[in-house]
């Protein structure tokens, strides 16, 4: 990809690899993600940098409920708190089987199931410059509730918590709540 800024193009390359496997526990899985990216642009050029932080969900949303899986999210940090001209990121996720509900709610609004996922990530930016290199780790959890409104409109209520750790800094934490409207 690239960004056109005034009279120049700032190129960037990004890659993602994902591998998942079912676990012996029915409807439970283990996932591994690897992300990487680089830009030949100048370190001081913000358009040449990749930025990371946050779960990525909005309070009221229409996109994926599990945005902690995207390459630019990093739950536990503020949005765009970490960044660099190149990066390497790895993530592992354990998704538990859904908990199904027969009767949770009222006729106009009820919950059909809930699913919990635990995740942990490691992020390294500015791999080619030891003076600017940054290494950050996180661990977190997200629970998604499938909610039905007015008997036929499905939505997803998500809540999450994560902590991020960086050498020499106090751990940072983030809470997330999001309602994905209509599936």
PDB file of C-alpha atoms in Angstrom:
ATOM      1  CA  UNK A   1       0.000   0.000   0.000  1.00  0.00           C
ATOM      2  CA  UNK A   2       1.033   3.597  -0.156  1.00  0.00           C
ATOM      3  CA  UNK A   3       0.000   7.059   0.918  1.00  0.00           C
ATOM      4  CA  UNK A   4      -0.030   9.945  -1.521  1.00  0.00           C
ATOM      5  CA  UNK A   5       1.107  13.070   0.342  1.00  0.00           C
ATOM      6  CA  UNK A   6       1.243  16.268  -1.703  1.00  0.00           C
ATOM      7  CA  UNK A   7       3.664  15.414  -4.527  1.00  0.00           C
ATOM      8  CA  UNK A   8       5.074  12.090  -3.286  1.00  0.00           C
ATOM      9  CA  UNK A   9       4.010   8.530  -2.550  1.00  0.00           C
ATOM     10  CA  UNK A  10       5.092   6.878   0.718  1.00  0.00           C
ATOM     11  CA  UNK A  11       5.081   3.069   0.146  1.00  0.00           C
ATOM     12  CA  UNK A  12       4.439   0.517   2.887  1.00  0.00           C
ATOM     13  CA  UNK A  13       4.397  -3.285   2.864  1.00  0.00           C
ATOM     14  CA  UNK A  14       2.450  -5.329   5.401  1.00  0.00           C
ATOM     15  CA  UNK A  15       1.935  -9.101   5.756  1.00  0.00           C
ATOM     16  CA  UNK A  16      -0.203 -11.335   7.963  1.00  0.00           C
ATOM     17  CA  UNK A  17      -0.137 -15.083   8.607  1.00  0.00           C
ATOM     18  CA  UNK A  18      -2.752 -16.915  10.685  1.00  0.00           C
ATOM     19  CA  UNK A  19      -2.971 -20.539  11.759  1.00  0.00           C
ATOM     20  CA  UNK A  20      -5.754 -22.041  13.851  1.00  0.00           C
ATOM     21  CA  UNK A  21      -6.436 -25.470  15.260  1.00  0.00           C
ATOM     22  CA  UNK A  22      -9.400 -27.036  17.012  1.00  0.00           C
ATOM     23  CA  UNK A  23      -8.810 -28.238  20.540  1.00  0.00           C
ATOM     24  CA  UNK A  24     -10.163 -31.497  22.016  1.00  0.00           C
ATOM     25  CA  UNK A  25     -12.746 -29.443  23.927  1.00  0.00           C
ATOM     26  CA  UNK A  26     -15.706 -29.046  21.492  1.00  0.00           C
ATOM     27  CA  UNK A  27     -15.967 -25.604  19.829  1.00  0.00           C
ATOM     28  CA  UNK A  28     -12.701 -24.407  21.368  1.00  0.00           C
ATOM     29  CA  UNK A  29      -9.743 -23.319  19.260  1.00  0.00           C
ATOM     30  CA  UNK A  30      -6.199 -22.036  19.486  1.00  0.00           C
ATOM     31  CA  UNK A  31      -4.995 -19.405  16.997  1.00  0.00           C
ATOM     32  CA  UNK A  32      -1.567 -18.028  16.160  1.00  0.00           C
ATOM     33  CA  UNK A  33      -1.016 -14.794  14.211  1.00  0.00           C
ATOM     34  CA  UNK A  34       2.167 -13.266  12.844  1.00  0.00           C
ATOM     35  CA  UNK A  35       2.259  -9.740  11.395  1.00  0.00           C
ATOM     36  CA  UNK A  36       5.062  -7.735   9.877  1.00  0.00           C
ATOM     37  CA  UNK A  37       5.537  -4.514   7.979  1.00  0.00           C
ATOM     38  CA  UNK A  38       8.096  -2.071   6.713  1.00  0.00           C
ATOM     39  CA  UNK A  39       8.334   1.266   5.011  1.00  0.00           C
ATOM     40  CA  UNK A  40      11.416   2.651   3.264  1.00  0.00           C
ATOM     41  CA  UNK A  41      10.356   6.176   4.258  1.00  0.00           C
ATOM     42  CA  UNK A  42      12.081   8.462   6.746  1.00  0.00           C
ATOM     43  CA  UNK A  43      11.640   7.715  10.471  1.00  0.00           C
ATOM     44  CA  UNK A  44      10.514  11.315  11.106  1.00  0.00           C
ATOM     45  CA  UNK A  45       7.762  11.074   8.463  1.00  0.00           C
ATOM     46  CA  UNK A  46       4.541  10.074  10.246  1.00  0.00           C
ATOM     47  CA  UNK A  47       3.134   8.716   6.958  1.00  0.00           C
ATOM     48  CA  UNK A  48       6.008   6.196   6.803  1.00  0.00           C
ATOM     49  CA  UNK A  49       5.221   4.785  10.263  1.00  0.00           C
ATOM     50  CA  UNK A  50       2.825   2.076  11.425  1.00  0.00           C
ATOM     51  CA  UNK A  51       0.817   2.838  14.582  1.00  0.00           C
ATOM     52  CA  UNK A  52      -0.691   0.488  17.154  1.00  0.00           C
ATOM     53  CA  UNK A  53      -2.950   0.629  20.183  1.00  0.00           C
ATOM     54  CA  UNK A  54      -6.365  -0.096  21.623  1.00  0.00           C
ATOM     55  CA  UNK A  55      -8.937  -2.804  21.024  1.00  0.00           C
ATOM     56  CA  UNK A  56     -10.140  -0.808  18.016  1.00  0.00           C
ATOM     57  CA  UNK A  57     -13.867  -1.130  18.752  1.00  0.00           C
ATOM     58  CA  UNK A  58     -16.209   1.864  18.866  1.00  0.00           C
ATOM     59  CA  UNK A  59     -18.958   2.269  21.483  1.00  0.00           C
ATOM     60  CA  UNK A  60     -21.581   1.717  18.772  1.00  0.00           C
ATOM     61  CA  UNK A  61     -20.107  -0.192  15.871  1.00  0.00           C
ATOM     62  CA  UNK A  62     -20.812  -1.923  12.568  1.00  0.00           C
ATOM     63  CA  UNK A  63     -17.446  -3.654  11.983  1.00  0.00           C
ATOM     64  CA  UNK A  64     -16.024  -6.902  13.384  1.00  0.00           C
ATOM     65  CA  UNK A  65     -16.495  -7.416  17.117  1.00  0.00           C
ATOM     66  CA  UNK A  66     -13.066  -9.073  17.470  1.00  0.00           C
ATOM     67  CA  UNK A  67     -10.864  -6.220  16.300  1.00  0.00           C
ATOM     68  CA  UNK A  68      -8.109  -7.072  18.768  1.00  0.00           C
ATOM     69  CA  UNK A  69      -7.092  -9.547  16.019  1.00  0.00           C
ATOM     70  CA  UNK A  70      -6.244  -6.823  13.480  1.00  0.00           C
ATOM     71  CA  UNK A  71      -2.627  -5.926  12.763  1.00  0.00           C
ATOM     72  CA  UNK A  72      -2.891  -2.319  14.032  1.00  0.00           C
ATOM     73  CA  UNK A  73      -4.658  -3.018  17.322  1.00  0.00           C
ATOM     74  CA  UNK A  74      -2.800  -3.522  20.591  1.00  0.00           C
ATOM     75  CA  UNK A  75      -5.206  -3.679  23.547  1.00  0.00           C
ATOM     76  CA  UNK A  76      -3.857  -2.141  26.729  1.00  0.00           C
ATOM     77  CA  UNK A  77      -2.258   0.841  24.965  1.00  0.00           C
ATOM     78  CA  UNK A  78      -3.916   4.057  23.867  1.00  0.00           C
ATOM     79  CA  UNK A  79      -4.780   4.310  20.176  1.00  0.00           C
ATOM     80  CA  UNK A  80      -1.596   5.042  18.167  1.00  0.00           C
ATOM     81  CA  UNK A  81       0.552   4.967  21.323  1.00  0.00           C
ATOM     82  CA  UNK A  82       3.172   2.617  19.823  1.00  0.00           C
ATOM     83  CA  UNK A  83       4.651   3.090  16.384  1.00  0.00           C
ATOM     84  CA  UNK A  84       7.595   2.654  14.097  1.00  0.00           C
ATOM     85  CA  UNK A  85       8.815   2.509  10.520  1.00  0.00           C
ATOM     86  CA  UNK A  86       8.893  -1.303  10.623  1.00  0.00           C
ATOM     87  CA  UNK A  87       7.377  -3.858  12.968  1.00  0.00           C
ATOM     88  CA  UNK A  88       6.941  -7.480  13.913  1.00  0.00           C
ATOM     89  CA  UNK A  89       3.937  -8.642  15.921  1.00  0.00           C
ATOM     90  CA  UNK A  90       2.879 -12.086  17.163  1.00  0.00           C
ATOM     91  CA  UNK A  91      -0.361 -13.058  18.869  1.00  0.00           C
ATOM     92  CA  UNK A  92      -1.870 -16.191  20.372  1.00  0.00           C
ATOM     93  CA  UNK A  93      -5.596 -16.556  21.137  1.00  0.00           C
ATOM     94  CA  UNK A  94      -7.564 -19.238  22.956  1.00  0.00           C
ATOM     95  CA  UNK A  95     -11.300 -19.169  22.211  1.00  0.00           C
ATOM     96  CA  UNK A  96     -13.510 -21.049  24.649  1.00  0.00           C
ATOM     97  CA  UNK A  97     -16.735 -22.828  23.696  1.00  0.00           C
ATOM     98  CA  UNK A  98     -19.825 -20.610  23.742  1.00  0.00           C
ATOM     99  CA  UNK A  99     -22.110 -20.654  26.735  1.00  0.00           C
ATOM    100  CA  UNK A 100     -25.665 -21.002  25.404  1.00  0.00           C
ATOM    101  CA  UNK A 101     -28.663 -19.515  27.208  1.00  0.00           C
ATOM    102  CA  UNK A 102     -32.222 -20.812  27.085  1.00  0.00           C
ATOM    103  CA  UNK A 103     -33.782 -17.879  28.907  1.00  0.00           C
ATOM    104  CA  UNK A 104     -31.716 -14.788  29.566  1.00  0.00           C
ATOM    105  CA  UNK A 105     -33.583 -11.557  29.074  1.00  0.00           C
ATOM    106  CA  UNK A 106     -37.068 -10.426  28.129  1.00  0.00           C
ATOM    107  CA  UNK A 107     -39.260 -11.031  25.055  1.00  0.00           C
ATOM    108  CA  UNK A 108     -38.054  -7.774  23.418  1.00  0.00           C
ATOM    109  CA  UNK A 109     -34.353  -8.207  24.246  1.00  0.00           C
ATOM    110  CA  UNK A 110     -32.550 -11.406  25.143  1.00  0.00           C
ATOM    111  CA  UNK A 111     -29.116 -13.046  24.985  1.00  0.00           C
ATOM    112  CA  UNK A 112     -28.677 -16.360  23.128  1.00  0.00           C
ATOM    113  CA  UNK A 113     -24.996 -17.094  23.850  1.00  0.00           C
ATOM    114  CA  UNK A 114     -21.711 -15.714  25.189  1.00  0.00           C
ATOM    115  CA  UNK A 115     -18.167 -16.570  24.112  1.00  0.00           C
ATOM    116  CA  UNK A 116     -14.905 -15.727  25.878  1.00  0.00           C
ATOM    117  CA  UNK A 117     -11.460 -15.420  24.304  1.00  0.00           C
ATOM    118  CA  UNK A 118      -8.063 -14.939  25.960  1.00  0.00           C
ATOM    119  CA  UNK A 119      -5.211 -13.409  23.970  1.00  0.00           C
ATOM    120  CA  UNK A 120      -1.624 -12.272  24.342  1.00  0.00           C
ATOM    121  CA  UNK A 121       0.577 -10.308  21.924  1.00  0.00           C
ATOM    122  CA  UNK A 122       4.172  -9.205  21.514  1.00  0.00           C
ATOM    123  CA  UNK A 123       5.073  -6.174  19.398  1.00  0.00           C
ATOM    124  CA  UNK A 124       8.497  -4.921  18.335  1.00  0.00           C
ATOM    125  CA  UNK A 125       8.892  -1.699  16.328  1.00  0.00           C
ATOM    126  CA  UNK A 126      11.915  -0.072  14.686  1.00  0.00           C
ATOM    127  CA  UNK A 127      13.746  -3.370  14.355  1.00  0.00           C
ATOM    128  CA  UNK A 128      16.609  -1.768  12.429  1.00  0.00           C
ATOM    129  CA  UNK A 129      17.418   0.952  15.008  1.00  0.00           C
ATOM    130  CA  UNK A 130      18.439  -0.120  18.529  1.00  0.00           C
ATOM    131  CA  UNK A 131      18.091   3.444  19.831  1.00  0.00           C
ATOM    132  CA  UNK A 132      14.413   3.672  18.790  1.00  0.00           C
ATOM    133  CA  UNK A 133      13.443   0.010  19.192  1.00  0.00           C
ATOM    134  CA  UNK A 134      10.354  -0.628  21.300  1.00  0.00           C
ATOM    135  CA  UNK A 135       9.147  -3.949  22.732  1.00  0.00           C
ATOM    136  CA  UNK A 136       5.640  -4.168  24.189  1.00  0.00           C
ATOM    137  CA  UNK A 137       3.626  -7.152  25.437  1.00  0.00           C
ATOM    138  CA  UNK A 138      -0.024  -7.509  26.383  1.00  0.00           C
ATOM    139  CA  UNK A 139      -2.527  -9.967  27.712  1.00  0.00           C
ATOM    140  CA  UNK A 140      -6.293  -9.640  27.698  1.00  0.00           C
ATOM    141  CA  UNK A 141      -9.754 -11.109  27.521  1.00  0.00           C
ATOM    142  CA  UNK A 142     -12.882 -10.310  25.523  1.00  0.00           C
ATOM    143  CA  UNK A 143     -16.405 -11.635  25.997  1.00  0.00           C
ATOM    144  CA  UNK A 144     -18.986 -11.359  23.214  1.00  0.00           C
ATOM    145  CA  UNK A 145     -22.705 -11.652  23.975  1.00  0.00           C
ATOM    146  CA  UNK A 146     -25.103 -12.352  21.091  1.00  0.00           C
ATOM    147  CA  UNK A 147     -28.130 -10.168  21.813  1.00  0.00           C
ATOM    148  CA  UNK A 148     -31.441 -10.310  19.946  1.00  0.00           C
ATOM    149  CA  UNK A 149     -33.511  -7.120  19.867  1.00  0.00           C
ATOM    150  CA  UNK A 150     -37.225  -7.107  19.031  1.00  0.00           C
ATOM    151  CA  UNK A 151     -37.210 -10.871  18.253  1.00  0.00           C
ATOM    152  CA  UNK A 152     -35.175 -10.695  15.022  1.00  0.00           C
ATOM    153  CA  UNK A 153     -32.430  -8.036  15.093  1.00  0.00           C
ATOM    154  CA  UNK A 154     -29.150  -9.668  16.149  1.00  0.00           C
ATOM    155  CA  UNK A 155     -26.409  -7.563  17.704  1.00  0.00           C
ATOM    156  CA  UNK A 156     -23.188  -8.308  19.588  1.00  0.00           C
ATOM    157  CA  UNK A 157     -22.338  -6.735  22.924  1.00  0.00           C
ATOM    158  CA  UNK A 158     -18.597  -7.004  23.611  1.00  0.00           C
ATOM    159  CA  UNK A 159     -16.673  -6.241  26.778  1.00  0.00           C
ATOM    160  CA  UNK A 160     -12.932  -6.562  27.158  1.00  0.00           C
ATOM    161  CA  UNK A 161      -9.962  -5.862  29.379  1.00  0.00           C
ATOM    162  CA  UNK A 162      -6.248  -5.855  28.586  1.00  0.00           C
ATOM    163  CA  UNK A 163      -2.947  -4.900  30.190  1.00  0.00           C
ATOM    164  CA  UNK A 164       0.154  -3.852  28.259  1.00  0.00           C
ATOM    165  CA  UNK A 165       3.701  -4.143  29.572  1.00  0.00           C
ATOM    166  CA  UNK A 166       6.826  -2.323  28.445  1.00  0.00           C
ATOM    167  CA  UNK A 167      10.212  -2.493  30.135  1.00  0.00           C
ATOM    168  CA  UNK A 168      10.792   0.544  32.353  1.00  0.00           C
ATOM    169  CA  UNK A 169       7.122   1.629  32.429  1.00  0.00           C
ATOM    170  CA  UNK A 170       4.171   0.922  34.682  1.00  0.00           C
ATOM    171  CA  UNK A 171       1.678  -1.540  33.150  1.00  0.00           C
ATOM    172  CA  UNK A 172      -1.097   0.195  31.206  1.00  0.00           C
ATOM    173  CA  UNK A 173      -4.659  -1.098  31.120  1.00  0.00           C
ATOM    174  CA  UNK A 174      -7.708  -0.678  28.918  1.00  0.00           C
ATOM    175  CA  UNK A 175     -11.382  -1.488  29.344  1.00  0.00           C
ATOM    176  CA  UNK A 176     -13.605  -1.832  26.288  1.00  0.00           C
ATOM    177  CA  UNK A 177     -17.377  -1.986  25.771  1.00  0.00           C
ATOM    178  CA  UNK A 178     -18.930  -2.032  22.315  1.00  0.00           C
ATOM    179  CA  UNK A 179     -22.298  -2.766  20.747  1.00  0.00           C
ATOM    180  CA  UNK A 180     -22.145  -4.063  17.188  1.00  0.00           C
ATOM    181  CA  UNK A 181     -25.481  -3.315  15.574  1.00  0.00           C
ATOM    182  CA  UNK A 182     -27.105  -5.924  13.332  1.00  0.00           C
ATOM    183  CA  UNK A 183     -24.851  -8.965  13.228  1.00  0.00           C
TER     184      UNK A 183
END
